[in-house]
């Protein structure tokens, strides 16, 4: 039995060695596979990490762009909101102004309506008063004025007749003075002709011709003086006529006052003979016929009398 035991031990050790080698080979194979697998996993992990990094960078870029876009949109929205708020405030102010203007217009309209109502009442009262005054004028005042106008027309006709008579007398005097002036002018012409004839006929009569020329100049100066005197007389007559017109107006006013008091005394109207009898010297008749005096023109006087009527 002792001889068989070493053999068993050797066989057992050889078996163990084979098994050990087999296990080592297996372990090496497994380690190699594990190493390859680990390498592959590591490569896969690196690829996944690289891809994940790229994805993260892309996501970060997108988020940054989105954030920038959001900030820009927020700024734009803030600007729009601010502009809308300003526009709203402006519209609110306009609305307030329009409301105030509308209230003012309503107040003015109410005031105008009240004023129109008062004006209508006043117009109605004035119409009634006007109707009463028209009735009073038609019944009382107009007949009185018609009667006064009739009396004034009669007085005016009398005054015009007197003025016409004065005008005729003055025309006769002017015609007489014109005839005298024409006679003197003819005499002067005859003297001139005779003087011219004598100067052409005889040179010795030069001294006489000079004297006659001197006389002629004296006569012309007298004629000018006479004409100036006529103008002074005309002016004095115009002043007298104006004073008479003033007296006539005063008498007319006095007559109006007396008529208003129902007392009508006899009023004496100065005649044209008194106006023509002014104490002025009669000058010699002028050579040149003076112009017609202005007091002989009755158009303005007639207009004044018609206005007074």
Short mmCIF file of C-alpha atoms in Angstrom, two decimals:
data_model
loop_
_atom_site.label_atom_id
_atom_site.label_comp_id
_atom_site.label_asym_id
_atom_site.label_seq_id
_atom_site.Cartn_x
_atom_site.Cartn_y
_atom_site.Cartn_z
CA UNK A 1 0.00 0.00 0.00
CA UNK A 2 2.93 2.35 0.64
CA UNK A 3 4.21 1.76 -2.90
CA UNK A 4 0.90 2.66 -4.46
CA UNK A 5 0.59 5.96 -2.44
CA UNK A 6 3.42 7.89 -4.17
CA UNK A 7 2.02 7.03 -7.50
CA UNK A 8 -1.31 8.34 -6.54
CA UNK A 9 0.37 11.48 -5.23
CA UNK A 10 2.25 12.03 -8.48
CA UNK A 11 -0.82 11.46 -10.54
CA UNK A 12 -2.72 13.83 -8.38
CA UNK A 13 -0.06 16.56 -8.68
CA UNK A 14 0.12 16.20 -12.40
CA UNK A 15 -3.62 16.55 -12.57
CA UNK A 16 -3.51 19.64 -10.42
CA UNK A 17 -0.80 21.15 -12.59
CA UNK A 18 -2.81 20.58 -15.71
CA UNK A 19 -5.82 22.10 -14.09
CA UNK A 20 -3.75 25.07 -12.88
CA UNK A 21 -2.39 25.73 -16.34
CA UNK A 22 -5.82 25.41 -17.75
CA UNK A 23 -7.11 27.91 -15.18
CA UNK A 24 -4.20 30.29 -15.85
CA UNK A 25 -4.82 30.13 -19.56
CA UNK A 26 -8.48 30.72 -18.93
CA UNK A 27 -7.68 33.64 -16.65
CA UNK A 28 -5.31 35.12 -19.21
CA UNK A 29 -7.94 34.75 -21.89
CA UNK A 30 -10.53 36.34 -19.67
CA UNK A 31 -8.10 39.16 -18.69
CA UNK A 32 -7.31 39.71 -22.34
CA UNK A 33 -11.00 39.80 -23.17
CA UNK A 34 -11.59 42.07 -20.20
CA UNK A 35 -8.77 44.33 -21.29
CA UNK A 36 -10.11 44.48 -24.82
CA UNK A 37 -13.59 44.99 -23.50
CA UNK A 38 -12.33 47.70 -21.12
CA UNK A 39 -10.45 49.36 -23.95
CA UNK A 40 -13.50 49.20 -26.13
CA UNK A 41 -15.67 50.49 -23.30
CA UNK A 42 -13.18 53.26 -22.65
CA UNK A 43 -13.19 54.18 -26.33
CA UNK A 44 -16.97 54.10 -26.32
CA UNK A 45 -16.98 56.18 -23.15
CA UNK A 46 -14.56 58.72 -24.73
CA UNK A 47 -16.74 58.86 -27.83
CA UNK A 48 -19.85 59.29 -25.74
CA UNK A 49 -18.15 61.91 -23.59
CA UNK A 50 -16.95 63.78 -26.72
CA UNK A 51 -20.41 63.60 -28.22
CA UNK A 52 -21.93 64.66 -24.91
CA UNK A 53 -19.48 67.60 -24.75
CA UNK A 54 -20.40 68.60 -28.29
CA UNK A 55 -24.06 68.30 -27.39
CA UNK A 56 -23.49 70.33 -24.22
CA UNK A 57 -21.60 73.03 -26.18
CA UNK A 58 -24.32 73.10 -28.80
CA UNK A 59 -26.97 73.28 -26.08
CA UNK A 60 -25.01 76.03 -24.33
CA UNK A 61 -24.73 77.99 -27.60
CA UNK A 62 -28.42 77.53 -28.31
CA UNK A 63 -29.28 78.59 -24.77
CA UNK A 64 -27.03 81.66 -25.09
CA UNK A 65 -28.71 82.56 -28.40
CA UNK A 66 -32.12 81.95 -26.88
CA UNK A 67 -31.16 84.08 -23.86
CA UNK A 68 -29.87 86.89 -26.10
CA UNK A 69 -33.01 86.65 -28.20
CA UNK A 70 -35.13 86.70 -25.05
CA UNK A 71 -33.24 89.73 -23.70
CA UNK A 72 -33.63 91.55 -27.03
CA UNK A 73 -37.29 90.62 -27.14
CA UNK A 74 -37.64 91.81 -23.54
CA UNK A 75 -36.02 95.14 -24.41
CA UNK A 76 -38.26 95.50 -27.45
CA UNK A 77 -41.28 94.58 -25.40
CA UNK A 78 -40.22 97.10 -22.71
CA UNK A 79 -39.87 99.79 -25.37
CA UNK A 80 -43.24 98.87 -26.88
CA UNK A 81 -44.84 98.81 -23.42
CA UNK A 82 -43.27 102.19 -22.61
CA UNK A 83 -44.42 103.69 -25.91
CA UNK A 84 -47.87 102.23 -25.38
CA UNK A 85 -47.91 103.64 -21.86
CA UNK A 86 -46.90 107.08 -23.20
CA UNK A 87 -49.51 106.84 -25.92
CA UNK A 88 -52.06 105.80 -23.34
CA UNK A 89 -51.11 108.79 -21.16
CA UNK A 90 -51.40 111.09 -24.17
CA UNK A 91 -54.75 109.61 -25.10
CA UNK A 92 -55.81 109.97 -21.47
CA UNK A 93 -54.76 113.62 -21.47
CA UNK A 94 -56.53 114.20 -24.79
CA UNK A 95 -59.60 112.51 -23.41
CA UNK A 96 -59.42 114.72 -20.31
CA UNK A 97 -59.01 117.82 -22.48
CA UNK A 98 -61.88 116.78 -24.72
CA UNK A 99 -64.05 116.14 -21.68
CA UNK A 100 -63.15 119.56 -20.27
CA UNK A 101 -63.80 121.22 -23.63
CA UNK A 102 -67.08 119.39 -23.91
CA UNK A 103 -68.06 120.57 -20.45
CA UNK A 104 -67.08 124.12 -21.36
CA UNK A 105 -69.04 123.92 -24.61
CA UNK A 106 -72.04 122.57 -22.75
CA UNK A 107 -71.73 125.43 -20.23
CA UNK A 108 -71.39 127.97 -23.06
CA UNK A 109 -74.31 126.40 -24.90
CA UNK A 110 -76.40 126.62 -21.77
CA UNK A 111 -75.28 130.22 -21.29
CA UNK A 112 -76.09 131.02 -24.93
CA UNK A 113 -79.49 129.40 -24.56
CA UNK A 114 -80.18 131.51 -21.48
CA UNK A 115 -78.91 134.63 -23.26
CA UNK A 116 -81.02 133.77 -26.33
CA UNK A 117 -84.06 133.33 -24.14
CA UNK A 118 -83.43 136.68 -22.45
CA UNK A 119 -82.80 138.27 -25.84
CA UNK A 120 -86.06 136.89 -27.21
CA UNK A 121 -87.88 138.32 -24.21
CA UNK A 122 -86.18 141.69 -24.71
CA UNK A 123 -86.97 141.63 -28.44
CA UNK A 124 -90.58 140.83 -27.70
CA UNK A 125 -90.74 143.69 -25.20
CA UNK A 126 -89.03 146.02 -27.66
CA UNK A 127 -91.47 144.98 -30.41
CA UNK A 128 -94.39 145.78 -28.15
CA UNK A 129 -92.83 149.11 -27.17
CA UNK A 130 -92.05 149.82 -30.84
CA UNK A 131 -95.63 149.08 -31.82
CA UNK A 132 -96.85 151.47 -29.12
CA UNK A 133 -94.42 154.16 -30.30
CA UNK A 134 -95.46 153.65 -33.95
CA UNK A 135 -99.10 154.00 -32.98
CA UNK A 136 -98.26 157.15 -31.01
CA UNK A 137 -96.30 158.54 -33.98
CA UNK A 138 -99.10 157.81 -36.43
CA UNK A 139 -101.78 159.29 -34.18
CA UNK A 140 -100.06 162.31 -32.59
CA UNK A 141 -96.50 163.18 -33.59
CA UNK A 142 -96.66 162.76 -37.39
CA UNK A 143 -99.74 165.02 -37.79
CA UNK A 144 -98.07 167.67 -35.62
CA UNK A 145 -94.89 167.52 -37.70
CA UNK A 146 -96.90 167.66 -40.90
CA UNK A 147 -98.56 170.82 -39.69
CA UNK A 148 -95.19 172.29 -38.73
CA UNK A 149 -93.76 171.30 -42.11
CA UNK A 150 -96.62 173.03 -43.88
CA UNK A 151 -96.00 176.23 -41.94
CA UNK A 152 -92.25 176.04 -42.61
CA UNK A 153 -92.92 175.58 -46.32
CA UNK A 154 -95.14 178.68 -46.38
CA UNK A 155 -92.47 180.67 -44.55
CA UNK A 156 -89.83 179.34 -46.92
CA UNK A 157 -91.88 180.35 -49.97
CA UNK A 158 -92.23 183.89 -48.54
CA UNK A 159 -88.49 184.08 -47.86
CA UNK A 160 -87.70 182.76 -51.33
CA UNK A 161 -89.94 185.39 -52.92
CA UNK A 162 -88.12 188.12 -51.03
CA UNK A 163 -84.75 186.70 -52.01
CA UNK A 164 -85.87 186.52 -55.65
CA UNK A 165 -86.87 190.19 -55.56
CA UNK A 166 -83.47 191.06 -54.06
CA UNK A 167 -81.76 189.00 -56.74
CA UNK A 168 -83.62 190.85 -59.51
CA UNK A 169 -82.68 194.22 -58.04
CA UNK A 170 -79.05 193.18 -57.78
CA UNK A 171 -79.10 191.92 -61.38
CA UNK A 172 -80.43 195.30 -62.56
CA UNK A 173 -77.68 197.13 -60.68
CA UNK A 174 -75.07 194.78 -62.13
CA UNK A 175 -76.41 195.30 -65.66
CA UNK A 176 -76.24 199.09 -65.23
CA UNK A 177 -72.66 198.88 -63.91
CA UNK A 178 -71.76 196.55 -66.79
CA UNK A 179 -73.08 199.08 -69.34
CA UNK A 180 -71.08 201.85 -67.70
CA UNK A 181 -67.93 199.72 -67.73
CA UNK A 182 -68.46 198.88 -71.40
CA UNK A 183 -68.85 202.58 -72.22
CA UNK A 184 -65.63 203.38 -70.38
CA UNK A 185 -63.87 200.52 -72.10
CA UNK A 186 -65.05 201.77 -75.52
CA UNK A 187 -63.82 205.25 -74.60
CA UNK A 188 -60.43 203.82 -73.67
CA UNK A 189 -60.24 201.96 -76.95
CA UNK A 190 -61.05 205.13 -78.84
CA UNK A 191 -58.37 207.03 -76.91
CA UNK A 192 -55.84 204.30 -77.67
CA UNK A 193 -56.67 204.46 -81.38
CA UNK A 194 -56.38 208.23 -81.41
CA UNK A 195 -53.09 208.14 -79.53
CA UNK A 196 -51.68 205.54 -81.91
CA UNK A 197 -52.81 207.62 -84.87
CA UNK A 198 -51.26 210.81 -83.46
CA UNK A 199 -47.96 209.04 -82.64
CA UNK A 200 -47.74 207.64 -86.17
CA UNK A 201 -48.76 210.99 -87.70
CA UNK A 202 -46.57 213.41 -85.76
CA UNK A 203 -43.53 212.69 -83.63
CA UNK A 204 -43.89 216.03 -81.92
CA UNK A 205 -46.93 214.85 -80.00
CA UNK A 206 -44.84 212.22 -78.13
CA UNK A 207 -45.08 214.15 -74.88
CA UNK A 208 -48.88 214.28 -75.17
CA UNK A 209 -48.95 210.54 -75.95
CA UNK A 210 -46.89 209.83 -72.84
CA UNK A 211 -49.31 211.91 -70.77
CA UNK A 212 -52.25 210.03 -72.27
CA UNK A 213 -50.57 206.68 -71.55
CA UNK A 214 -50.02 207.85 -67.98
CA UNK A 215 -53.72 208.77 -67.79
CA UNK A 216 -54.60 205.35 -69.23
CA UNK A 217 -52.55 203.57 -66.56
CA UNK A 218 -54.19 205.73 -63.90
CA UNK A 219 -57.61 204.74 -65.21
CA UNK A 220 -56.60 201.05 -65.19
CA UNK A 221 -55.37 201.37 -61.60
CA UNK A 222 -58.64 203.04 -60.71
CA UNK A 223 -60.46 200.19 -62.41
CA UNK A 224 -58.44 197.65 -60.42
CA UNK A 225 -59.11 199.62 -57.24
CA UNK A 226 -62.81 199.71 -58.11
CA UNK A 227 -62.75 195.95 -58.72
CA UNK A 228 -61.09 195.39 -55.33
CA UNK A 229 -63.74 197.64 -53.76
CA UNK A 230 -66.41 195.55 -55.43
CA UNK A 231 -64.82 192.40 -53.97
CA UNK A 232 -64.75 194.01 -50.51
CA UNK A 233 -68.41 194.98 -50.92
CA UNK A 234 -69.15 191.41 -52.01
CA UNK A 235 -67.32 190.05 -48.95
CA UNK A 236 -69.14 192.45 -46.62
CA UNK A 237 -72.45 191.40 -48.20
CA UNK A 238 -71.56 187.72 -47.72
CA UNK A 239 -70.73 188.40 -44.07
CA UNK A 240 -74.03 190.27 -43.71
CA UNK A 241 -75.87 187.37 -45.37
CA UNK A 242 -74.18 184.90 -42.99
CA UNK A 243 -75.12 187.04 -39.99
CA UNK A 244 -78.71 187.21 -41.29
CA UNK A 245 -78.71 183.45 -41.72
CA UNK A 246 -77.49 183.04 -38.15
CA UNK A 247 -80.24 185.41 -36.96
CA UNK A 248 -82.72 183.47 -39.09
CA UNK A 249 -81.59 180.17 -37.52
CA UNK A 250 -81.83 181.71 -34.05
CA UNK A 251 -85.34 182.96 -34.84
CA UNK A 252 -86.25 179.53 -36.21
CA UNK A 253 -85.03 177.86 -33.03
CA UNK A 254 -86.95 180.44 -30.98
CA UNK A 255 -90.05 179.74 -33.08
CA UNK A 256 -89.61 176.00 -32.52
CA UNK A 257 -89.30 176.57 -28.77
CA UNK A 258 -92.34 178.84 -28.76
CA UNK A 259 -94.34 176.38 -30.87
CA UNK A 260 -93.45 173.62 -28.43
CA UNK A 261 -94.87 175.87 -25.69
CA UNK A 262 -98.00 176.57 -27.84
CA UNK A 263 -97.16 180.30 -28.02
CA UNK A 264 -96.60 181.58 -31.56
CA UNK A 265 -95.72 185.34 -31.64
CA UNK A 266 -95.21 187.26 -34.87
CA UNK A 267 -91.58 186.84 -36.00
CA UNK A 268 -90.17 189.54 -38.27
CA UNK A 269 -87.90 188.22 -41.00
CA UNK A 270 -85.28 190.75 -42.21
CA UNK A 271 -85.92 191.69 -45.81
CA UNK A 272 -83.35 191.72 -48.57
CA UNK A 273 -83.62 195.51 -48.85
CA UNK A 274 -82.04 195.89 -45.42
CA UNK A 275 -79.23 193.54 -46.40
CA UNK A 276 -78.59 195.50 -49.55
CA UNK A 277 -78.66 198.87 -47.75
CA UNK A 278 -75.23 198.49 -46.15
CA UNK A 279 -73.45 201.76 -45.51
CA UNK A 280 -70.68 201.23 -48.00
CA UNK A 281 -69.52 203.84 -50.53
CA UNK A 282 -70.35 203.18 -54.14
CA UNK A 283 -67.05 202.80 -56.00
CA UNK A 284 -66.56 203.77 -59.60
CA UNK A 285 -67.56 201.19 -62.14
CA UNK A 286 -64.59 198.90 -62.94
CA UNK A 287 -63.35 198.27 -66.44
CA UNK A 288 -63.40 194.49 -65.92
CA UNK A 289 -66.78 193.03 -65.07
CA UNK A 290 -66.57 191.37 -61.62
CA UNK A 291 -67.70 187.79 -61.14
CA UNK A 292 -71.18 187.02 -59.90
CA UNK A 293 -71.26 187.28 -56.08
CA UNK A 294 -71.74 184.02 -54.22
CA UNK A 295 -74.67 185.34 -52.17
CA UNK A 296 -76.78 185.44 -55.34
CA UNK A 297 -76.55 181.65 -55.74
CA UNK A 298 -79.49 180.02 -53.95
CA UNK A 299 -78.82 176.31 -54.45
CA UNK A 300 -77.04 175.76 -51.14
CA UNK A 301 -79.53 177.99 -49.29
CA UNK A 302 -82.43 176.05 -50.77
CA UNK A 303 -80.79 172.79 -49.70
CA UNK A 304 -80.29 174.13 -46.16
CA UNK A 305 -83.93 175.24 -45.98
CA UNK A 306 -85.09 171.85 -47.27
CA UNK A 307 -82.93 170.08 -44.65
CA UNK A 308 -84.39 172.30 -41.93
CA UNK A 309 -87.89 171.47 -43.17
#
